[in-house]
Coordinates of C-alpha atoms in Angstrom, one line a residue:
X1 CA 4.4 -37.3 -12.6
X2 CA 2.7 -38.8 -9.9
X3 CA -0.1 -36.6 -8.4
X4 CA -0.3 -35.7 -4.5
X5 CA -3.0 -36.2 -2.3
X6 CA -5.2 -33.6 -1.4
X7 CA -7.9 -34.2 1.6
X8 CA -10.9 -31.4 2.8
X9 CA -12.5 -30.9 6.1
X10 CA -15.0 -28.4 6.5
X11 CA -18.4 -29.0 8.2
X12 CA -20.5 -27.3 5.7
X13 CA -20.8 -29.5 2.4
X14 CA -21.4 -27.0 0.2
X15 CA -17.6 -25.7 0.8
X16 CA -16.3 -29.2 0.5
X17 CA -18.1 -29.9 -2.9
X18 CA -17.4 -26.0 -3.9
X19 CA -13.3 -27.0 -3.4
X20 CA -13.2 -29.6 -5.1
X21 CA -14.1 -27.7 -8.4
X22 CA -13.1 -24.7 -8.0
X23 CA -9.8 -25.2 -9.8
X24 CA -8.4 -27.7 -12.3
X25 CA -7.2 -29.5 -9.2
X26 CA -5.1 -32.8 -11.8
X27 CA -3.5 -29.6 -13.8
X28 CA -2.1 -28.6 -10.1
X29 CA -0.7 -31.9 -9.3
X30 CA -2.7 -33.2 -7.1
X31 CA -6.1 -36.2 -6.6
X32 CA -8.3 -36.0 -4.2
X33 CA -8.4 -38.8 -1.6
X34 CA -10.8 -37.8 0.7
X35 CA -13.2 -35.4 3.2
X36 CA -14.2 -34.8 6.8
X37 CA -16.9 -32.8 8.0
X38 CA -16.0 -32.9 11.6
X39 CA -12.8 -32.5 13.7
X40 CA -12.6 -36.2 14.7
X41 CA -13.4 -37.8 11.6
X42 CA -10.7 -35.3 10.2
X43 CA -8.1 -36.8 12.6
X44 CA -8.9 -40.3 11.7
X45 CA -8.9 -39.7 7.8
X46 CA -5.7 -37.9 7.7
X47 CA -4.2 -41.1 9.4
X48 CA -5.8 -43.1 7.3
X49 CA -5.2 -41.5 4.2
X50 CA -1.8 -40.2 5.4
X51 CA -2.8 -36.7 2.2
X52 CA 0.2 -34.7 1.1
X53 CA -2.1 -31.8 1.7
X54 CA -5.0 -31.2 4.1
X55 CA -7.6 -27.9 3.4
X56 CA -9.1 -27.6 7.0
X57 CA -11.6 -26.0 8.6
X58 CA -10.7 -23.7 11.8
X59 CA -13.9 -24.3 13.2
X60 CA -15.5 -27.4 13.2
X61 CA -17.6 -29.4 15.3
X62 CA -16.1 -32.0 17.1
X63 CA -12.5 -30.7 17.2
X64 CA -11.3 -27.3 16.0
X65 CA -9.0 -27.1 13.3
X66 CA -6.6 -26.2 15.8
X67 CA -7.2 -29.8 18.1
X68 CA -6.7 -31.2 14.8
X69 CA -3.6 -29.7 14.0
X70 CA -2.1 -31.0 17.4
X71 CA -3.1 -34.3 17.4
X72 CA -2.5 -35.1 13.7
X73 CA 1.1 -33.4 14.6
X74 CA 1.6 -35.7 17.8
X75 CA 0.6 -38.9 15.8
X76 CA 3.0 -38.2 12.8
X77 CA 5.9 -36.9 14.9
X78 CA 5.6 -40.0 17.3
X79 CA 5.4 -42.6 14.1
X80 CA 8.2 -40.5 12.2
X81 CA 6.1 -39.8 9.2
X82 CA 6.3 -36.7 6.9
X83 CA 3.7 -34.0 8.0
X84 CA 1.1 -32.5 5.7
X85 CA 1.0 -29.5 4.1
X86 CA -2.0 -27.8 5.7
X87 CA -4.1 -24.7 4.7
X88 CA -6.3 -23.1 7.2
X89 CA -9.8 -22.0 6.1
X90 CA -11.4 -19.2 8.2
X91 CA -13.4 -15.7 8.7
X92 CA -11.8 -12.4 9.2
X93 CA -13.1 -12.8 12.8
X94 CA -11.3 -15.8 13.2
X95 CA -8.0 -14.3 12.2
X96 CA -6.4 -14.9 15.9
X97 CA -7.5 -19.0 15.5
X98 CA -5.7 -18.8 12.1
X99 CA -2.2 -16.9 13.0
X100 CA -2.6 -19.6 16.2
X101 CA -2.6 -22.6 13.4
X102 CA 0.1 -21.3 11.3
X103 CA 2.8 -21.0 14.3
X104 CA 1.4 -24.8 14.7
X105 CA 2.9 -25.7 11.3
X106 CA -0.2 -24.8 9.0
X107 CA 1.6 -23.6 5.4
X108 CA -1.0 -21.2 4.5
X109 CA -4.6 -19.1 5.8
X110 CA -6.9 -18.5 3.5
X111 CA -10.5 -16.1 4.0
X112 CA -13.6 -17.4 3.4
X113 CA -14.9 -17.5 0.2
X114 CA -12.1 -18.8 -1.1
X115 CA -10.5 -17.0 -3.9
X116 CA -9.6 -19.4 -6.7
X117 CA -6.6 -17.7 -8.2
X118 CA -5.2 -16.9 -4.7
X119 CA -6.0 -21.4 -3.9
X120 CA -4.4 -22.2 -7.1
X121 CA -0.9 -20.3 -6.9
X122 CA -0.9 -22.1 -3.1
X123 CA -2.0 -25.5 -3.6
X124 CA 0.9 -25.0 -6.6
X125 CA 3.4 -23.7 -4.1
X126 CA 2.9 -26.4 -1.9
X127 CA 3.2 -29.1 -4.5
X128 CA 6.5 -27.3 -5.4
X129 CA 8.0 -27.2 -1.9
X130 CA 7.0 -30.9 -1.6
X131 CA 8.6 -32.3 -4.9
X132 CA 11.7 -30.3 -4.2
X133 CA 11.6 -32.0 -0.8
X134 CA 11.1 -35.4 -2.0
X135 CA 14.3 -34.6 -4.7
X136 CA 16.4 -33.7 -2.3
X137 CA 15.5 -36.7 -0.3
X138 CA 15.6 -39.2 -3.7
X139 CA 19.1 -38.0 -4.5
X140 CA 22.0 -40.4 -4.0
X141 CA 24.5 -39.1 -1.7
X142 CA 27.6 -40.5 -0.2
X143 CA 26.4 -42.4 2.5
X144 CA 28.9 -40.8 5.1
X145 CA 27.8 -37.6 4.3
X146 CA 23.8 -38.5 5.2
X147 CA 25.2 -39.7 8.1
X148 CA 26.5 -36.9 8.7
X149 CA 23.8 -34.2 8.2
X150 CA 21.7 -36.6 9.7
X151 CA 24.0 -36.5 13.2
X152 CA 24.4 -32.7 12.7
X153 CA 20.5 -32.4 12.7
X154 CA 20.7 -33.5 15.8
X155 CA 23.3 -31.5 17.0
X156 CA 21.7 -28.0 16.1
X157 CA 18.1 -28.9 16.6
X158 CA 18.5 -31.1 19.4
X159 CA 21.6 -30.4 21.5
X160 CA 22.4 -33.8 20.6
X161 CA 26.3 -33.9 21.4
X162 CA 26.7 -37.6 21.8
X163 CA 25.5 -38.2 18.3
X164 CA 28.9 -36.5 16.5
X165 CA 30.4 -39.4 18.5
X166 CA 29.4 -41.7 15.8
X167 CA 30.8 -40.0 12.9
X168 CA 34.2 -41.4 11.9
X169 CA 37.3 -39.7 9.9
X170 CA 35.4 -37.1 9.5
X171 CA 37.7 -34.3 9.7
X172 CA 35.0 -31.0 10.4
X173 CA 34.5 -32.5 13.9
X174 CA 38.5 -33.6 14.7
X175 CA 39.5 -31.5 17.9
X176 CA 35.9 -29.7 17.8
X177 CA 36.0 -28.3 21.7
X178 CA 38.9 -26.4 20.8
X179 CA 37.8 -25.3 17.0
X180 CA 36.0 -22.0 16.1
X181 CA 32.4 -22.5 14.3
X182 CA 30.4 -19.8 12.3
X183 CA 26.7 -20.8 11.3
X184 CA 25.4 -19.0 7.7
X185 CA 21.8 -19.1 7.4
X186 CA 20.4 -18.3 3.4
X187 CA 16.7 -17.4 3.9
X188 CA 15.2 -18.6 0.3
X189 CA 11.8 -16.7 1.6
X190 CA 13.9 -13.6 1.1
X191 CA 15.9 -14.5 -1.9
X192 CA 14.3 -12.7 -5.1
X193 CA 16.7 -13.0 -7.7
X194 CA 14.4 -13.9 -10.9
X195 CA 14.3 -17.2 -12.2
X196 CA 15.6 -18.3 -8.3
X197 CA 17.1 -21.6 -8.6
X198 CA 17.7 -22.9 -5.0
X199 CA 20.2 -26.1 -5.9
X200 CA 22.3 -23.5 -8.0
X201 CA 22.4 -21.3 -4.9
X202 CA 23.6 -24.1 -2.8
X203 CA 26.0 -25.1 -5.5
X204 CA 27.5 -21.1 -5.8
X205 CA 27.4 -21.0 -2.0
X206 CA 29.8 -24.5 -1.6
X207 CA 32.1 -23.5 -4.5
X208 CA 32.4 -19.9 -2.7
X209 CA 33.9 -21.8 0.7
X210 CA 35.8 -24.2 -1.6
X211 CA 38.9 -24.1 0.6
X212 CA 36.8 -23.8 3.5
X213 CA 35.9 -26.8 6.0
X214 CA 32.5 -26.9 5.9
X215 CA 28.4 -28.8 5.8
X216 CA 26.0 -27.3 4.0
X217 CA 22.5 -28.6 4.2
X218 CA 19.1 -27.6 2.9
X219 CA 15.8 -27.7 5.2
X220 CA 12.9 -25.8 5.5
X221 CA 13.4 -23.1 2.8
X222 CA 16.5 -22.3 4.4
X223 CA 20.3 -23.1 3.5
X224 CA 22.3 -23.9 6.9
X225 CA 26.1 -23.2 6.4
X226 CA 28.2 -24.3 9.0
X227 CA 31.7 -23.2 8.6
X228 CA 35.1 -24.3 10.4
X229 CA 36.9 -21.2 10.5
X230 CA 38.0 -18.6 12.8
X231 CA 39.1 -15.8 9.6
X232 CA 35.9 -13.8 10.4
X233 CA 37.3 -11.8 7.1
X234 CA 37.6 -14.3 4.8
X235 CA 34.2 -15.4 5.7
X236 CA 32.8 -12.4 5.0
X237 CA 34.7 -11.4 2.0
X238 CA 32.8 -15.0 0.6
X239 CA 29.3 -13.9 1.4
X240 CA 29.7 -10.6 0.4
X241 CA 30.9 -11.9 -3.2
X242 CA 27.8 -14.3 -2.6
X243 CA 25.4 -11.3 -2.1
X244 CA 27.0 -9.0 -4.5
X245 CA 25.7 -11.6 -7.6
X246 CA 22.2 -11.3 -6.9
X247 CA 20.8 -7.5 -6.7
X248 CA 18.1 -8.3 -4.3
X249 CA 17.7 -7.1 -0.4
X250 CA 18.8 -9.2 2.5
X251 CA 18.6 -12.2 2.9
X252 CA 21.6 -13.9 4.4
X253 CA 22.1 -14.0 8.2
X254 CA 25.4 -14.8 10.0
X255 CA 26.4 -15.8 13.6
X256 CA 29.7 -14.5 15.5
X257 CA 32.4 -17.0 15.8
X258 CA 31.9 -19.6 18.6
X259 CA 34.1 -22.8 19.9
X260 CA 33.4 -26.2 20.5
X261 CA 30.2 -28.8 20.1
X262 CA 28.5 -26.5 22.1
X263 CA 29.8 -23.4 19.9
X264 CA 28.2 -24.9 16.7
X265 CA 24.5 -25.4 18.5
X266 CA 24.5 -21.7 19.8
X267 CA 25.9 -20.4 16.6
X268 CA 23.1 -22.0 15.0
X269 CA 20.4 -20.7 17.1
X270 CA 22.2 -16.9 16.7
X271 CA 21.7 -16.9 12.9
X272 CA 18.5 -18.4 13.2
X273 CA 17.1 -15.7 15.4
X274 CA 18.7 -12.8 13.1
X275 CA 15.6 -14.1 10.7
X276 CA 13.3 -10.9 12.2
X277 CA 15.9 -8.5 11.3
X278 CA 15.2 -9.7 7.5
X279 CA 12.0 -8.7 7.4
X280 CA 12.6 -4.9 8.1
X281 CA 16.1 -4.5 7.0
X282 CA 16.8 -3.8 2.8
X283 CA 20.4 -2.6 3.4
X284 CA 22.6 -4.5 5.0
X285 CA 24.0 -7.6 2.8
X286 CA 24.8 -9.7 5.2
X287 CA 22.6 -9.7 8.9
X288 CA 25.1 -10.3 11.8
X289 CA 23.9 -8.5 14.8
X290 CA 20.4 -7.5 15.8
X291 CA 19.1 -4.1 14.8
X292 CA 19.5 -1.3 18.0
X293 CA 15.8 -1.2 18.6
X294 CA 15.3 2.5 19.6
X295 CA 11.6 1.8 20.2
X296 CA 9.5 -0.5 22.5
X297 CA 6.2 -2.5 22.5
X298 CA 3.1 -0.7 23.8
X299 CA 1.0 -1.7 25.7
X300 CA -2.9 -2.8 24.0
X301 CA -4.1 0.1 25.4
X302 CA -1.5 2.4 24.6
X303 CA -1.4 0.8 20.8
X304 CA -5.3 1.7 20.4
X305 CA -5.1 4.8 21.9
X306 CA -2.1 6.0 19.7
X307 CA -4.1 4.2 16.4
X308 CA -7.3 6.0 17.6
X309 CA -5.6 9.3 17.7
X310 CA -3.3 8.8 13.6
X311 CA -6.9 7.5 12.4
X312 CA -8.5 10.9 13.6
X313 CA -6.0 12.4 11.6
X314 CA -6.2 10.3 8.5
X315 CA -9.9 10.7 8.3
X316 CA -9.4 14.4 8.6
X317 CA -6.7 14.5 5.6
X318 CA -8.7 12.5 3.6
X319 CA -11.9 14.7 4.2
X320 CA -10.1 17.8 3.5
X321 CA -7.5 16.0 0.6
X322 CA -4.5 16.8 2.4
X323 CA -1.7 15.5 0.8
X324 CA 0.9 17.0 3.1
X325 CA -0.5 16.5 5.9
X326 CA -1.2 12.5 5.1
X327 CA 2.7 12.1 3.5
X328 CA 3.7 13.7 7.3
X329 CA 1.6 10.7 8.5
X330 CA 3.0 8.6 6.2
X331 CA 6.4 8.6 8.1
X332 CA 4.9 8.7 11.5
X333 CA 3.9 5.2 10.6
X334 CA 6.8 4.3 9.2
X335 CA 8.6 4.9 12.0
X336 CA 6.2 3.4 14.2
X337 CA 5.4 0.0 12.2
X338 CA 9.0 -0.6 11.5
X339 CA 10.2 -1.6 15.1
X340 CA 12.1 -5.1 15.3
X341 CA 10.7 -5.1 18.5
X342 CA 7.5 -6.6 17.0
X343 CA 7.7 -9.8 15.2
X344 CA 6.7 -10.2 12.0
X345 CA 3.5 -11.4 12.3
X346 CA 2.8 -8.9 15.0
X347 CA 3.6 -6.2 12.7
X348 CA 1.4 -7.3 9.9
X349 CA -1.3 -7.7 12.4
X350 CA -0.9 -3.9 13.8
X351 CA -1.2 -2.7 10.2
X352 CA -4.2 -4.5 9.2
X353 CA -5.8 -3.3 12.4
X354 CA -5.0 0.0 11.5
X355 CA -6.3 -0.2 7.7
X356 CA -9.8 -2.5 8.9
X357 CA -10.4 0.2 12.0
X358 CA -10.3 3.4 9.5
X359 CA -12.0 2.0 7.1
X360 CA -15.1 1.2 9.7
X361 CA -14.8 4.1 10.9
X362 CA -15.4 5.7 7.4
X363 CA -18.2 3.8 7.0
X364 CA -20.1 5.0 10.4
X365 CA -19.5 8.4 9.7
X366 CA -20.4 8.3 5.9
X367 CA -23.3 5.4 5.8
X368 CA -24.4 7.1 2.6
X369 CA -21.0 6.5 0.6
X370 CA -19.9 3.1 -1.4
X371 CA -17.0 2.6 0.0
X372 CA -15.0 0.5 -2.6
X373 CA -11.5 0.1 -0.9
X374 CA -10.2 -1.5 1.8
X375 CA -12.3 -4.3 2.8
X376 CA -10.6 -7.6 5.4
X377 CA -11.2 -9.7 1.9
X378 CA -8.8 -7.2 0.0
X379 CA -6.7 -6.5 2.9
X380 CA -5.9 -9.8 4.8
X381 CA -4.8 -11.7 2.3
X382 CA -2.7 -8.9 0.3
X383 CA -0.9 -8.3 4.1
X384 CA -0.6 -11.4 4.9
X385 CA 1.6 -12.8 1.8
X386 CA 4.1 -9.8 2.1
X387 CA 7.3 -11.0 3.0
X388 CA 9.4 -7.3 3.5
X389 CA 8.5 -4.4 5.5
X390 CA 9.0 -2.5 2.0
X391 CA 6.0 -4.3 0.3
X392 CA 3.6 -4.5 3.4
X393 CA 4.4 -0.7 4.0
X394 CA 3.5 0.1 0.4
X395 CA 0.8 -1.5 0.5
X396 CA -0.4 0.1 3.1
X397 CA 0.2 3.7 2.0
X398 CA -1.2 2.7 -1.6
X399 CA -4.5 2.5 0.5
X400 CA -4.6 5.1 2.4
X401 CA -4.0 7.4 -0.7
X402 CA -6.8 5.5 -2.7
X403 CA -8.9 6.6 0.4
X404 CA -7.4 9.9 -0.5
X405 CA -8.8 10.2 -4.2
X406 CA -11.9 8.3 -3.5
X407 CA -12.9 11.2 -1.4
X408 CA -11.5 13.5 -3.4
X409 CA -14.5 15.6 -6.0
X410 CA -12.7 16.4 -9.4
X411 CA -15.7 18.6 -10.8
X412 CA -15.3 22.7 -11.0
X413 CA -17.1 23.1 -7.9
X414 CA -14.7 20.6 -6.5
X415 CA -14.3 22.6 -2.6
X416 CA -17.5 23.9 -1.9
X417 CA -18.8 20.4 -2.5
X418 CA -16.0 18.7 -0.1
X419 CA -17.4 21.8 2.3
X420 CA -20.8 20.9 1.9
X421 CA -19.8 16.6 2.3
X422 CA -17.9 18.1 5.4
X423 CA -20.4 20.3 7.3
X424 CA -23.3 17.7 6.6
X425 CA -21.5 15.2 8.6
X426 CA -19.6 17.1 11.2
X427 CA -22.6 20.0 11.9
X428 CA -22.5 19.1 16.1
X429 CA -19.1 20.4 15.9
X430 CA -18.0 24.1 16.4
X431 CA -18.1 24.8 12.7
X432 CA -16.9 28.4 11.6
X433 CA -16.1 29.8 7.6
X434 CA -13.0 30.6 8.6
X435 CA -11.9 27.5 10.3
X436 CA -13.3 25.7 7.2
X437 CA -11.2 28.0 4.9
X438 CA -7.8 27.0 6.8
X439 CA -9.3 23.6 6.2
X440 CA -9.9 23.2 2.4
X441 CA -7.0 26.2 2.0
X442 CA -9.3 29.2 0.3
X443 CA -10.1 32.1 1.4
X444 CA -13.2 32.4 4.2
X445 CA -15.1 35.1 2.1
X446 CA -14.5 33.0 -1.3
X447 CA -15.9 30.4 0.4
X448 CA -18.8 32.3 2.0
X449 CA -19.7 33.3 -2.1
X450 CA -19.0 30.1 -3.2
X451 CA -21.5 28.4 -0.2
X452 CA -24.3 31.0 -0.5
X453 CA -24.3 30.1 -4.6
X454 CA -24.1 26.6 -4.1
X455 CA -27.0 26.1 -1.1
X456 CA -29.2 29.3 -1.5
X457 CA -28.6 30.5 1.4
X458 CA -26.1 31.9 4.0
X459 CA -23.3 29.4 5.5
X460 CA -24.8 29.8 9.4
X461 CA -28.3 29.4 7.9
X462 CA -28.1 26.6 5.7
X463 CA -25.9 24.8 9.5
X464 CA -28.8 26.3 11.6
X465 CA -31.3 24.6 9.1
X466 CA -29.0 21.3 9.5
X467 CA -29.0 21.0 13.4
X468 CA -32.5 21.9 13.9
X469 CA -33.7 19.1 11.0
X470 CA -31.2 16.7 13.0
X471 CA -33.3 18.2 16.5
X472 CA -36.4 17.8 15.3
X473 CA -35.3 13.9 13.9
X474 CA -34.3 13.3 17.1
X475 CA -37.1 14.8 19.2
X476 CA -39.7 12.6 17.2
X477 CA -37.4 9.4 17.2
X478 CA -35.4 9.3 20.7
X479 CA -36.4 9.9 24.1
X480 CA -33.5 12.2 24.9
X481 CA -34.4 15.2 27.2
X482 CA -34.0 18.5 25.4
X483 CA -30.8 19.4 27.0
X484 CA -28.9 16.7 25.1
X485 CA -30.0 17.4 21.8
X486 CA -29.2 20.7 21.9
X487 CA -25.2 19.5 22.3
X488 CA -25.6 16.2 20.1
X489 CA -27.1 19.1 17.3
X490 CA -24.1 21.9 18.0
X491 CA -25.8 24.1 20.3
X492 CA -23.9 23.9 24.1
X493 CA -26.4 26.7 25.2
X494 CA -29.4 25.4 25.8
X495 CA -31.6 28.9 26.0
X496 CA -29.9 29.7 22.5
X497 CA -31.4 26.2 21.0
X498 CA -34.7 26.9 22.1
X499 CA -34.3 30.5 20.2
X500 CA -33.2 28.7 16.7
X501 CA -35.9 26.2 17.2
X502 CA -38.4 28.6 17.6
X503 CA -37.3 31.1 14.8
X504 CA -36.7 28.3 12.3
X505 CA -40.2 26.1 12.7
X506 CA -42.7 28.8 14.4
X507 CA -42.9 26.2 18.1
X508 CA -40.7 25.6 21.0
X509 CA -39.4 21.9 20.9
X510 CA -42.1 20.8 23.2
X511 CA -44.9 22.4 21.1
X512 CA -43.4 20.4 18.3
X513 CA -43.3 17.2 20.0
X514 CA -46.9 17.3 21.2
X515 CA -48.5 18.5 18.2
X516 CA -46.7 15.8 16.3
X517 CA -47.6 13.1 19.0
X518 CA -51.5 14.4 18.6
X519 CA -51.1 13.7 14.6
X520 CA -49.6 10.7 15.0
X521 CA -52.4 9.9 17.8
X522 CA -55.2 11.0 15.1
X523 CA -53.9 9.1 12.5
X524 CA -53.6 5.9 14.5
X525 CA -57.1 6.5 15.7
X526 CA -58.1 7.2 11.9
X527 CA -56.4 4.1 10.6
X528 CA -57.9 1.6 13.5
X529 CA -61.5 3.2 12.2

């Protein structure tokens, strides 16, 4: 088997040398030809070299990977050669520059450091795609029928009417103004069945329309069906005997019926733009009408402000390990997230938004904690690669209850200590036993008990002790006036602050502060001595 040609561009070295060893590159099928460690020079090599696959860089000096992608595109689609494959190298924070490169043709988007298992299982997708493109362009075929998906190509892609001109005898195009069309697309991203074998696919679709006039042709993981028919029923009655053999979701897409040349290019283009309807859908066999799309896209502002207000409730179920509460938020999301109305990548964009925003928020508010899930090296990638609502979704709540039972304290003391992790993050707030015992669901004199056993000392004194230590941090270290730290501590009256100061460390604030600037004073003076 004759190996592909792989090609790097990256502008730090280390990454280049790093790649080219990080897997068993020969045992994937592939050599390497070559590297770049700028944007230009990567233009030039990859005409050069003409690689089968390109790892690139989306920053690099020179050119961006971007640039590259365009003019590398321009120069193979103006000399008619075979584009390469390309996978996109990038940072989380570049994750706009890399969804940009993948519309542009890019087969894959990988995060910095590279993850050698998640490179392998690409780099060995890719090498599959391409051999099962190069096969299908290697078989012998009647030369007529090239022709004719050749002129068809150009049909549906192009608009191209002219070209069905130059077909001869060939009966799927006799009288075509006045015949009925119906485009079938087969979406082999969506097609699970195990052991999925593509050609025996295409070979159960053509014997299913045996009596049908028909082309079939594969490109770009897809199967394009184009039937001559107007028996809407017997068409279906085929693709539901299709669908029926393979217990999988959707994954077939259908257009309505349609006359003439001009009949076959818009039937084309219907079935081809039922593709976002496969991504949310799991049951409905066969996808021949667009879902009624009950909601609408927000607006930025309106998104963040409806995330910002589900994260303040996530947060709070997970600090007070609400199940019920979360599942309830579970289907708000649902509900939200699934909305055709949003493309795919949009979609998958909104939920990793979601996940990467709580998750930094949980890290502000608990600095002291080790957060272990959810970070954009975990959650990128495993969002990214999901090709169903279902599994993105699943994902997704699969996080949110880890967060769940990360937080969560098995031990016999299990809610006073959630109190206690509650309370010493949240003392500012208005903060009363009973509110908390609605909270953690106990009772508020239980929990008065179980508080005064577990700190020493009364629930209001050990939250008095807490704001003034916070007061008295804050005094030493900020130049905020009085006023505000009595509300940044919990106190909204300011006379009542100065009270607690006073009882709890003998001083008023500004007795504190000087009498702390003069030791601080001394001990400079002391130490310069």
């Amino acid at each position: 088997m004759d190996l592909l040609k792989f090609l790097i561009a990256d502008d730090e070295e280390n990454i280049r040398s790093g790649l080219k060893h990080i897997i068993d590159w020969e045992k994937c099928g592939y050599k390497f030809c070559g590297e770049a460690s700028n944007g230009k020079n990567a233009v030039s090599q990859i005409i050069d070299l003409q690689p089968d696959l390109v790892i690139l860089d989306i920053k690099m000096p020179g050119l961006t990977g971007i640039e590259v992608l365009s003019q590398v595109s321009e120069y193979y689609a103006k000399n008619k050669l075979t584009f390469p494959a390309f996978i996109i190298l990038s940072g989380f924070s570049e994750f706009e520059y890399a969804k940009d490169a993948l519309n542009k043709g890019a087969k894959s988007y990988l995060l910095k450091p590279v993850d050698e298992d998640l490179l392998e299982k690409t780099v060995i997708s890719i090498a599959e795609e391409i051999r099962e493109k190069r096969n299908l362009n290697a078989v012998s075929v009647n030369a007529k029928k090239l022709e004719t998906m050749e002129l068809l190509d150009k049909l549906i892609h192009e608009g191209n009417k002219e070209s069905v001109n130059r077909i001869i005898d060939d009966s799927f195009f006799d009288n075509s103004e006045t015949s009925s069309y119906m485009s079938v697309i087969f979406f082999l991203k969506y097609f699970f069945a195990e052991n999925a074998d593509y050609e025996k696919l295409k070979k159960t679709v053509s014997s299913s329309f045996l009596f049908f006039k028909k082309i079939i042709q594969i490109y770009d993981n897809k199967i394009l069906l184009i039937i001559k028919s107007s028996n809407e029923k017997a068409v279906y009655n085929s693709l539901e005997r299709i669908s029926s053999q393979y217990d999988n979701r959707s994954f077939i897409t259908c257009s309505e019926i349609l006359n003439g040349l001009d009949g076959i290019i818009a039937s084309f283009k219907q079935a081809l733009s039922f593709e976002k309807e496969l991504f949310y859908v799991s049951d409905r066999k066969v996808i021949n009408s667009s879902l009624n799309y009950e909601n609408h896209k927000l607006e930025e502002v309106e998104f963040k402000n409806y995330i910002n207000e589900q994260i303040n409730k996530m947060i709070f179920c997970i600090e007070t390990y609400s199940k019920e509460t979360m599942a309830e938020i579970f289907d708000e999301f649902e509900k939200f997230f699934c909305n055709p109305a949003y493309s795919e990548s949009e979609t998958k964009k909104n939920i990793i938004y979601t996940l990467l925003e709580l998750r930094n928020r949980l890290v502000i508010k608990y600095p002291e904690r080790e957060i272990s899930v959810g970070s954009s090296y975990d959650v990128v990638p495993h969002i990214l690669e999901k090709t169903t609502f279902e599994e993105a979704f699943l994902y997704f709540k699969q996080l949110l209850i880890d967060y769940l039972e990360d937080f969560n304290f098995n031990t016999a003391d299990s809610v006073i200590v959630k109190v206690l992790s509650y309370v010493n993050v949240n003392y500012a707030q208005d903060l009363k036993l009973e509110a908390l015992g609605n909270m953690f669901n106990c009772n508020s004199a239980y929990l008065g008990k179980k508080f005064r056993k577990k700190t020493g000392v009364q629930f209001n004194t050990y939250l008095d002790n807490l704001r003034i230590e916070e007061a008295k941090d804050k005094i030493l270290h900020t130049d905020l006036k009085i006023y505000q730290i009595s509300k940044l501590v919990g106190y909204s009256n300011t006379d009542y602050f100065f009270m607690k100061f006073k009882k709890y460390t003998g001083m008023t604030p500004k007795e504190f502060k000087k009498i702390n600037d003069e030791k601080n004073n001394m001990g400079n003076e002391n130490h310069e001595n």
